[in-house]
C-alpha positions as MATLAB code, in Angstrom:
seq = 'MWALLHSSFVQSQLIHVVLVPAAVAGLVAMSSRFLAAGTPRLARGLAGLAVPAAFLAGYFAVYRDFTFPPTTVLSWVPWFVLLLAMAASLRGWTDGAILRPALSILAAACGAAVLLWPILGRETFDMALPVWAVVAAVWSTLWVVSGLRGVGRPSFLAVSFITSGGLAVVAPLSGSILLGELAATLAVALGASLILAGPAACSLVSDAGRATTAFILGALLLDLRFYAGAGEATIGAFMASVAVGLIAAVAIGRFRREGSWAVLGSAVCALIPVVIAVDFAFRASRMGGGAY';
ca = [
      48.295    7.987   53.301;
      49.266   11.375   51.892;
      50.762    9.735   48.823;
      47.443    7.960   48.255;
      45.485   11.197   48.525;
      47.820   12.889   46.045;
      47.401   10.166   43.419;
      45.543   11.274   40.303;
      43.108    8.352   40.515;
      42.001    9.140   44.080;
      41.703   12.849   43.335;
      39.612   12.081   40.263;
      37.315    9.839   42.304;
      36.895   12.458   45.024;
      35.973   15.130   42.488;
      33.701   13.123   40.194;
      32.091   10.708   42.666;
      31.933   12.810   45.840;
      32.254   16.540   45.240;
      30.136   16.840   42.079;
      26.953   15.079   43.321;
      27.278   16.603   46.802;
      27.638   20.106   45.341;
      24.629   19.670   43.046;
      22.471   18.329   45.904;
      23.504   21.301   48.037;
      22.828   23.762   45.221;
      19.326   22.354   44.649;
      18.597   22.427   48.388;
      19.728   26.030   48.769;
      17.793   27.097   45.679;
      14.595   25.517   46.996;
      14.987   27.248   50.349;
      15.596   30.579   48.617;
      12.332   30.142   46.684;
      10.371   28.830   49.670;
       9.107   32.246   50.808;
       7.855   33.489   47.446;
       6.859   30.343   45.563;
       6.537   27.432   48.026;
       5.053   25.050   45.474;
       7.940   25.551   43.060;
      10.381   25.243   45.949;
       8.941   21.864   46.983;
       9.083   20.601   43.414;
      12.693   21.737   43.000;
      13.722   20.225   46.335;
      12.319   16.865   45.273;
      14.708   16.775   42.316;
      17.846   16.920   44.472;
      18.623   13.193   44.295;
      18.094   12.666   40.530;
      19.912   15.919   39.703;
      22.879   15.001   41.907;
      23.090   11.484   40.474;
      22.906   12.700   36.874;
      25.666   15.215   37.529;
      27.851   12.483   38.993;
      26.934   10.120   36.158;
      28.103   12.587   33.522;
      31.270   13.336   35.505;
      32.097    9.615   35.730;
      30.728    8.092   32.523;
      30.272   11.095   30.183;
      27.761    9.295   27.978;
      24.598   11.120   26.939;
      24.192    9.644   23.486;
      20.839    9.112   21.835;
      19.920    6.557   20.886;
      21.908    4.967   23.714;
      24.725    2.689   22.591;
      25.331    0.787   25.847;
      23.217   -0.589   28.649;
      24.344    2.063   31.125;
      23.725    4.889   28.651;
      19.992    4.155   28.955;
      20.020    5.005   32.667;
      20.057    8.850   32.471;
      17.207    8.861   29.960;
      15.079    6.679   32.204;
      15.935    8.897   35.181;
      14.865   12.032   33.300;
      11.593   10.462   32.124;
      10.763    9.120   35.585;
      11.508   12.446   37.255;
       9.183   14.251   34.846;
       6.463   11.593   35.045;
       6.540   11.466   38.842;
       6.428   15.272   39.061;
       3.416   15.451   36.735;
       1.756   12.630   38.614;
       1.562   14.882   41.664;
      -1.336   16.715   40.006;
      -3.389   13.512   39.854;
      -4.404   10.665   42.130;
      -1.054    9.306   43.285;
      -2.616    6.370   45.141;
      -3.622    4.847   41.797;
      -0.758    5.938   39.587;
       2.087    5.233   42.033;
       2.053    1.417   41.717;
       1.094    1.624   38.035;
       4.102    3.813   37.227;
       6.373    1.568   39.279;
       5.268   -1.623   37.528;
       5.386   -0.054   34.060;
       8.822    1.474   34.589;
      10.237   -1.764   36.035;
       8.861   -3.810   33.135;
      10.199   -1.384   30.498;
      13.525   -0.973   32.270;
      14.041   -4.732   32.572;
      13.213   -5.249   28.890;
      15.555   -2.499   27.661;
      18.488   -3.239   29.949;
      18.283   -7.001   29.391;
      17.764   -6.793   25.628;
      21.424   -7.515   24.709;
      21.000  -10.850   26.522;
      17.340  -11.636   25.882;
      17.622  -10.736   22.196;
      19.878  -13.737   21.636;
      17.470  -16.165   23.291;
      14.243  -17.704   22.082;
      10.962  -16.210   23.247;
      10.290  -19.158   25.561;
      13.664  -18.649   27.245;
      13.615  -14.847   27.369;
      10.083  -14.311   28.698;
      10.539  -16.057   32.092;
      13.792  -14.192   32.771;
      12.240  -10.838   31.943;
       9.089  -11.621   33.956;
      11.022  -12.610   37.085;
      13.296   -9.572   36.961;
      10.381   -7.193   36.318;
       8.272   -8.771   39.073;
      10.999   -8.561   41.724;
      12.010   -5.053   40.682;
       8.449   -3.695   40.653;
       7.588   -5.389   43.983;
      10.483   -3.759   45.821;
       9.662   -0.494   44.045;
       6.018   -0.571   45.148;
       6.998   -1.461   48.728;
       9.359    1.529   48.835;
       6.417    3.809   48.083;
       4.137    2.591   50.884;
       2.811    5.256   53.213;
       4.327    3.503   56.220;
       7.814    3.969   54.781;
       8.899    7.463   55.742;
      11.099    9.481   53.448;
      14.075    9.585   55.861;
      13.881    5.804   56.310;
      13.737    5.286   52.546;
      16.781    7.530   52.178;
      18.681    5.611   54.863;
      17.910    2.166   53.405;
      18.783    3.281   49.876;
      21.989    4.892   51.148;
      23.099    1.684   52.882;
      22.273   -0.456   49.847;
      23.989    1.821   47.327;
      27.018    2.095   49.599;
      27.241   -1.683   49.698;
      26.961   -1.809   45.921;
      29.869    0.627   45.674;
      31.989   -1.885   47.606;
      30.749   -5.070   45.922;
      30.882   -3.907   42.285;
      34.694   -3.496   42.135;
      35.062   -6.883   43.833;
      32.932   -8.311   41.016;
      35.189   -6.676   38.435;
      33.286   -3.495   37.589;
      34.856   -0.273   38.820;
      32.385    1.746   36.742;
      29.355    0.275   38.495;
      31.062    0.918   41.805;
      31.570    4.566   40.873;
      27.923    4.990   39.865;
      26.729    3.288   43.058;
      28.988    5.558   45.104;
      27.589    8.563   43.236;
      24.060    7.548   44.209;
      25.144    6.992   47.809;
      26.682   10.473   47.974;
      23.531   12.024   46.472;
      21.349   10.231   49.033;
      23.683   10.981   51.925;
      23.904   14.662   51.044;
      20.115   14.875   50.780;
      19.664   13.163   54.149;
      22.112   15.536   55.832;
      20.686   18.667   54.204;
      17.076   17.783   54.921;
      17.552   16.334   58.385;
      16.086   13.129   59.846;
      12.823   14.668   61.009;
      11.432   16.267   57.846;
      13.031   15.035   54.673;
      11.625   17.207   51.899;
      14.388   16.383   49.435;
      12.882   13.039   48.435;
       9.579   13.583   46.666;
       7.805   11.035   44.483;
      10.333   11.868   41.772;
      13.199   11.202   44.158;
      11.751    7.873   45.254;
      11.003    6.732   41.717;
      14.421    7.619   40.334;
      16.245    6.141   43.327;
      14.310    2.868   43.038;
      15.058    2.710   39.316;
      18.776    3.429   39.719;
      19.178    0.817   42.441;
      17.358   -1.759   40.337;
      19.377   -0.917   37.230;
      22.678   -1.200   39.094;
      21.677   -4.546   40.609;
      20.579   -5.813   37.203;
      23.871   -4.730   35.647;
      25.826   -6.254   38.485;
      24.117   -9.624   38.082;
      23.844  -10.040   34.320;
      26.835   -8.051   33.021;
      29.379   -7.937   35.867;
      28.725  -11.545   36.825;
      27.901  -11.138   40.526;
      26.526  -14.269   42.155;
      22.853  -14.879   42.850;
      23.544  -14.993   46.592;
      25.101  -11.535   46.482;
      22.182  -10.032   44.561;
      19.722  -11.825   46.840;
      21.405  -10.286   49.870;
      21.043   -6.802   48.391;
      17.356   -7.364   47.637;
      16.931   -8.622   51.195;
      18.623   -5.444   52.414;
      16.026   -3.257   50.710;
      13.086   -5.446   51.743;
      14.162   -5.916   55.370;
      15.033   -2.250   55.800;
      11.700   -1.014   54.440;
       9.697   -3.587   56.417;
      11.573   -2.555   59.565;
      10.684    1.088   58.883;
       6.994    0.186   58.638;
       7.134   -1.978   61.779;
       8.935    0.647   63.857;
       6.556    3.323   62.606;
       3.607    1.389   64.046;
       5.023    1.704   67.562;
       6.692    5.089   67.357;
       6.247    8.127   65.178;
       8.539    8.522   62.219;
      11.802    9.930   63.466;
      15.327    9.016   64.485;
      14.377    5.564   65.780;
      12.737    4.553   62.520;
      15.673    5.845   60.471;
      18.273    4.180   62.693;
      16.359    0.902   62.970;
      15.742    0.582   59.233;
      19.387    1.429   58.488;
      20.704   -1.199   60.907;
      18.350   -3.848   59.519;
      19.403   -2.998   55.960;
      23.085   -3.068   56.898;
      23.116   -6.722   57.992;
      22.318   -8.213   54.541;
      24.725   -5.738   52.932;
      27.556   -7.027   55.116;
      26.632  -10.569   54.039;
      26.646   -9.471   50.373;
      30.120   -7.949   50.771;
      31.346  -11.192   52.328;
      29.890  -13.233   49.436;
      31.502  -10.907   46.889;
      34.875  -10.959   48.651;
      34.912  -14.738   48.642;
      33.849  -14.876   44.990;
      36.540  -12.344   44.001;
      39.207  -14.813   45.072;
      38.014  -17.122   42.312;
      38.508  -14.410   39.649;
      35.999  -12.841   37.289;
      35.226   -9.365   36.039;
      33.331   -7.321   33.528;
      33.597   -3.597   32.865;
];
């Protein structure tokens, strides 16, 4: 055990995947609390950027790619995260009830087109359009559901944490250590935010936090399916995890106020499909395969 902890690979993973995003999330949380007395509005806006800031820090520690124009599929992710964080923050000054689903659908459609372009660009229009439409429709639907009023912020954090944690396990089994590292980075960012904010009043996931988290999860799932070669059953189980967890949060919230029961119930419901996805991936890994 000690020999494993002293290996350079494990130490690198602990620093880049765990310590960096956790430290950034903690720094943003402490900064927002320091500003809360004097400038509460600025403090709330800063607190809402904890998740995207922590993920971006971990992304740069792991992948170190901030080129423009982006040269790989994954190098598009930080630019989308930055744009979504800014757009969602500005949207707070307007009618969010109208712009929330519009932003979700637009971002999912653009993200699917950009991230799938290396594949769709080689196909005919008749072949590429249905693939893009299905991916964008599923992505935007789950994104819109995650923003429903009945889905509390702690429950959204818990479901996203469970799903990203499962992705961190499944991606290496599918042959992509890099995707596993990025999924683990997101899980650490979400977990740190949930711990720092507490289950009762989670201020560290604003509209910007929800939008960027939904995008990152969708981008990782898309990469895992089309570039790492994960099976349809595995991806379907992850989508079921998000859907079932969020629906459970809404259902529990109708009987009890948002609190520990809603967070725990949604997390347990989301965990069951994730376990199934891990089982699918473990069985598929025995047959070989891999990507990057």
